[in-house]
GROMACS .gro file of C-alpha atoms in nm:
model
  222
    1MET     CA    1   7.601   7.715   9.629
    2SER     CA    2   7.471   8.021   9.814
    3LEU     CA    3   7.664   8.342   9.753
    4ILE     CA    4   7.745   8.566  10.050
    5TYR     CA    5   7.862   8.926  10.017
    6LEU     CA    6   8.106   9.000  10.299
    7VAL     CA    7   8.158   9.369  10.383
    8GLU     CA    8   8.450   9.413  10.626
    9ASP     CA    9   8.744   9.655  10.609
   10ASP     CA   10   8.972   9.469  10.851
   11LEU     CA   11   9.164   9.233  10.618
   12HIS     CA   12   9.251   8.986  10.895
   13ILE     CA   13   8.886   8.950  11.002
   14GLN     CA   14   8.773   8.949  10.639
   15GLU     CA   15   9.002   8.659  10.551
   16MET     CA   16   8.902   8.465  10.862
   17GLU     CA   17   8.529   8.506  10.785
   18GLU     CA   18   8.586   8.407  10.422
   19TYR     CA   19   8.777   8.094  10.533
   20LEU     CA   20   8.501   7.990  10.775
   21LEU     CA   21   8.216   8.051  10.530
   22GLU     CA   22   8.384   7.878  10.237
   23GLY     CA   23   8.464   7.586  10.468
   24ALA     CA   24   8.090   7.565  10.541
   25GLY     CA   25   8.011   7.541  10.169
   26TYR     CA   26   7.930   7.901  10.078
   27ALA     CA   27   8.068   8.113   9.796
   28VAL     CA   28   8.205   8.446   9.922
   29GLN     CA   29   8.270   8.782   9.759
   30LYS     CA   30   8.458   9.036   9.975
   31PHE     CA   31   8.433   9.414   9.993
   32GLY     CA   32   8.620   9.667  10.206
   33LYS     CA   33   8.368   9.949  10.180
   34GLY     CA   34   8.008  10.028  10.100
   35SER     CA   35   8.068  10.175   9.754
   36GLU     CA   36   8.215   9.843   9.638
   37LEU     CA   37   7.911   9.658   9.773
   38PHE     CA   38   7.662   9.880   9.589
   39GLU     CA   39   7.858   9.841   9.265
   40ALA     CA   40   7.839   9.460   9.297
   41LEU     CA   41   7.467   9.470   9.379
   42GLU     CA   42   7.402   9.639   9.045
   43LYS     CA   43   7.526   9.322   8.875
   44LYS     CA   44   7.408   9.046   9.103
   45LEU     CA   45   7.217   8.991   9.428
   46PRO     CA   46   7.364   8.745   9.680
   47ALA     CA   47   7.179   8.504   9.909
   48LEU     CA   48   7.292   8.705  10.211
   49ILE     CA   49   7.500   9.009  10.310
   50MET     CA   50   7.729   9.010  10.615
   51LEU     CA   51   7.773   9.378  10.697
   52ASP     CA   52   8.016   9.527  10.948
   53ILE     CA   53   7.903   9.850  11.114
   54MET     CA   54   8.242  10.022  11.126
   55LEU     CA   55   8.351  10.094  10.768
   56PRO     CA   56   8.580  10.361  10.618
   57ASP     CA   57   8.346  10.543  10.379
   58GLU     CA   58   7.987  10.485  10.489
   59ASP     CA   59   7.894  10.310  10.814
   60GLY     CA   60   7.700   9.986  10.811
   61LEU     CA   61   7.381  10.131  10.957
   62SER     CA   62   7.364  10.391  10.682
   63ILE     CA   63   7.424  10.120  10.420
   64LEU     CA   64   7.151   9.906  10.576
   65LYS     CA   65   6.910  10.198  10.562
   66SER     CA   66   6.979  10.248  10.190
   67LEU     CA   67   6.938   9.876  10.119
   68ARG     CA   68   6.597   9.864  10.289
   69LYS     CA   69   6.475  10.166  10.091
   70ASP     CA   70   6.560  10.005   9.756
   71ALA     CA   71   6.292   9.770   9.618
   72ARG     CA   72   6.561   9.538   9.472
   73THR     CA   73   6.736   9.484   9.806
   74ARG     CA   74   6.452   9.547  10.053
   75GLU     CA   75   6.404   9.176  10.131
   76LEU     CA   76   6.768   9.071  10.096
   77PRO     CA   77   6.881   8.872  10.403
   78LEU     CA   78   7.133   9.069  10.607
   79LEU     CA   79   7.348   8.981  10.908
   80MET     CA   80   7.502   9.276  11.096
   81VAL     CA   81   7.846   9.243  11.257
   82THR     CA   82   7.886   9.462  11.566
   83ALA     CA   83   8.148   9.537  11.830
   84LYS     CA   84   8.104   9.369  12.168
   85THR     CA   85   8.008   9.694  12.348
   86SER     CA   86   7.779   9.837  12.077
   87GLU     CA   87   7.439   9.740  12.220
   88MET     CA   88   7.276  10.051  12.072
   89ASP     CA   89   7.409   9.960  11.727
   90LYS     CA   90   7.244   9.618  11.756
   91VAL     CA   91   6.909   9.778  11.844
   92LYS     CA   92   6.938  10.029  11.560
   93GLY     CA   93   7.036   9.757  11.315
   94LEU     CA   94   6.739   9.537  11.400
   95ASP     CA   95   6.505   9.839  11.391
   96LEU     CA   96   6.634   9.929  11.045
   97GLY     CA   97   6.562   9.579  10.915
   98ALA     CA   98   6.866   9.359  10.982
   99ASP     CA   99   6.766   8.992  11.006
  100ASP     CA  100   7.018   8.916  11.282
  101TYR     CA  101   7.350   9.030  11.425
  102ILE     CA  102   7.670   8.872  11.547
  103THR     CA  103   7.910   9.028  11.796
  104LYS     CA  104   8.290   9.040  11.762
  105PRO     CA  105   8.476   8.838  11.868
  106PHE     CA  106   8.271   8.535  11.765
  107GLY     CA  107   8.334   8.163  11.752
  108VAL     CA  108   8.348   7.947  11.439
  109MET     CA  109   8.028   7.757  11.517
  110GLU     CA  110   7.838   8.073  11.608
  111LEU     CA  111   7.917   8.245  11.277
  112VAL     CA  112   7.815   7.947  11.063
  113SER     CA  113   7.509   7.878  11.277
  114ARG     CA  114   7.379   8.235  11.252
  115VAL     CA  115   7.434   8.247  10.875
  116ARG     CA  116   7.248   7.918  10.829
  117ALA     CA  117   6.965   8.033  11.055
  118VAL     CA  118   6.913   8.356  10.862
  119LEU     CA  119   6.916   8.173  10.529
  120ARG     CA  120   6.669   7.913  10.661
  121ARG     CA  121   6.427   8.185  10.770
  122THR     CA  122   6.451   8.381  10.447
  123GLN     CA  123   6.536   8.141  10.163
  124LYS     CA  124   6.170   8.065  10.082
  125GLU     CA  125   6.102   8.436  10.042
  126VAL     CA  126   6.387   8.504   9.800
  127ARG     CA  127   6.255   8.378   9.467
  128VAL     CA  128   6.396   8.641   9.233
  129LEU     CA  129   6.727   8.571   9.058
  130GLU     CA  130   6.936   8.843   8.896
  131TYR     CA  131   7.249   8.849   8.684
  132GLU     CA  132   7.354   9.167   8.505
  133ASP     CA  133   7.049   9.268   8.299
  134LEU     CA  134   6.866   8.936   8.347
  135ILE     CA  135   6.592   8.911   8.612
  136LEU     CA  136   6.400   8.588   8.673
  137ASP     CA  137   6.095   8.599   8.903
  138GLU     CA  138   6.005   8.243   8.995
  139ASP     CA  139   5.671   8.326   9.160
  140LYS     CA  140   5.548   8.525   8.860
  141HIS     CA  141   5.718   8.291   8.611
  142ARG     CA  142   5.856   8.602   8.445
  143VAL     CA  143   6.192   8.683   8.282
  144THR     CA  144   6.302   9.030   8.180
  145VAL     CA  145   6.607   9.150   7.989
  146ASN     CA  146   6.688   9.518   8.033
  147GLY     CA  147   6.337   9.562   8.172
  148GLU     CA  148   6.171   9.399   7.870
  149GLU     CA  149   5.975   9.078   7.933
  150VAL     CA  150   6.086   8.771   7.737
  151SER     CA  151   5.845   8.488   7.660
  152LEU     CA  152   5.999   8.149   7.742
  153THR     CA  153   5.865   7.795   7.735
  154TYR     CA  154   5.852   7.606   8.067
  155LYS     CA  155   6.169   7.410   7.987
  156GLU     CA  156   6.357   7.724   7.877
  157PHE     CA  157   6.251   7.901   8.196
  158GLU     CA  158   6.367   7.610   8.412
  159LEU     CA  159   6.701   7.586   8.229
  160LEU     CA  160   6.764   7.958   8.282
  161LYS     CA  161   6.659   7.933   8.648
  162HIS     CA  162   6.906   7.654   8.724
  163LEU     CA  163   7.188   7.828   8.536
  164MET     CA  164   7.123   8.156   8.719
  165ALA     CA  165   7.092   7.986   9.057
  166SER     CA  166   7.435   7.828   8.996
  167SER     CA  167   7.594   8.130   8.824
  168GLY     CA  168   7.966   8.095   8.787
  169THR     CA  169   7.944   7.715   8.814
  170VAL     CA  170   7.955   7.475   8.519
  171MET     CA  171   7.648   7.252   8.496
  172SER     CA  172   7.683   6.935   8.290
  173ARG     CA  173   7.421   6.841   8.034
  174LYS     CA  174   7.326   6.545   8.252
  175GLU     CA  175   7.278   6.770   8.556
  176LEU     CA  176   7.060   7.009   8.354
  177MET     CA  177   6.863   6.722   8.206
  178GLU     CA  178   6.789   6.573   8.546
  179ALA     CA  179   6.710   6.912   8.702
  180VAL     CA  180   6.470   7.024   8.427
  181TRP     CA  181   6.331   6.702   8.281
  182GLY     CA  182   6.364   6.489   8.593
  183PHE     CA  183   6.565   6.212   8.426
  184ALA     CA  184   6.843   6.156   8.175
  185PHE     CA  185   6.821   5.941   7.863
  186GLU     CA  186   7.020   5.857   7.551
  187GLY     CA  187   7.031   6.166   7.336
  188ALA     CA  188   6.980   6.396   7.634
  189SER     CA  189   7.279   6.609   7.533
  190ARG     CA  190   7.115   6.701   7.202
  191THR     CA  191   6.789   6.789   7.380
  192VAL     CA  192   6.967   7.022   7.623
  193ASP     CA  193   7.174   7.178   7.344
  194MET     CA  194   6.866   7.255   7.133
  195HIS     CA  195   6.686   7.418   7.425
  196ILE     CA  196   6.996   7.623   7.514
  197LYS     CA  197   7.014   7.738   7.152
  198THR     CA  198   6.653   7.866   7.150
  199LEU     CA  199   6.698   8.016   7.497
  200ARG     CA  200   7.003   8.214   7.386
  201LYS     CA  201   6.817   8.340   7.081
  202LYS     CA  202   6.522   8.465   7.290
  203LEU     CA  203   6.754   8.641   7.535
  204GLY     CA  204   6.918   8.838   7.254
  205GLU     CA  205   7.254   8.991   7.344
  206SER     CA  206   7.217   8.854   7.698
  207GLY     CA  207   7.217   8.503   7.551
  208LYS     CA  208   7.595   8.540   7.530
  209LEU     CA  209   7.604   8.518   7.911
  210ILE     CA  210   7.536   8.144   7.874
  211GLU     CA  211   7.879   8.003   7.794
  212THR     CA  212   7.947   7.663   7.644
  213ILE     CA  213   8.224   7.485   7.833
  214ARG     CA  214   8.374   7.230   7.595
  215ASN     CA  215   8.332   6.864   7.699
  216MET     CA  216   8.164   6.975   8.023
  217GLY     CA  217   7.839   7.166   7.983
  218TYR     CA  218   7.715   7.520   8.030
  219ARG     CA  219   7.783   7.810   8.264
  220LEU     CA  220   7.610   8.143   8.312
  221GLY     CA  221   7.856   8.409   8.423
  222ALA     CA  222   8.223   8.377   8.506
   0.00000   0.00000   0.00000
């Protein structure tokens, strides 16, 4: 499930956008100001940011500028939300690197359509997963913990990738087996458990982020 960071200070609009996005199958985390967004980005990068221009502490264009200067967030998909009469803000937003914009007031179908379109255009480019001090680069087949590279086997790497991609969601042993090995078989649970055990050990203290959910499976992150 793709995670969307929603930055909007109007609680009524924020709740409406959250309702529409969750109804379309996305996970949503809400913020009322830029400082809250930057704090969350230190822990985890979303699939997309929906950013309102008018915010109480720092305006959306300034936030966008900061995001595009940071190597970690430079390529992060971003959808600007602008007022109906703010044509200049739209131009500035696109010039600063926004992937698209949507104008208030907007319809249900327009919001979902624009979000899906941005994710379609950018999802193949976003191949780096992050959670707290864990960074997994799929293209380079590289995992780092606190900046230090960790050597993983192919299966361990794939297990971590699927857990990070579904962070906060419990994955059953069968789901992990089919995702990593391509099939499930008798004794699959023991195979997954053994690989999780060695993966945790290699990740050191960060191995504790992989939680065992009794009678269900594993979850990375709450």
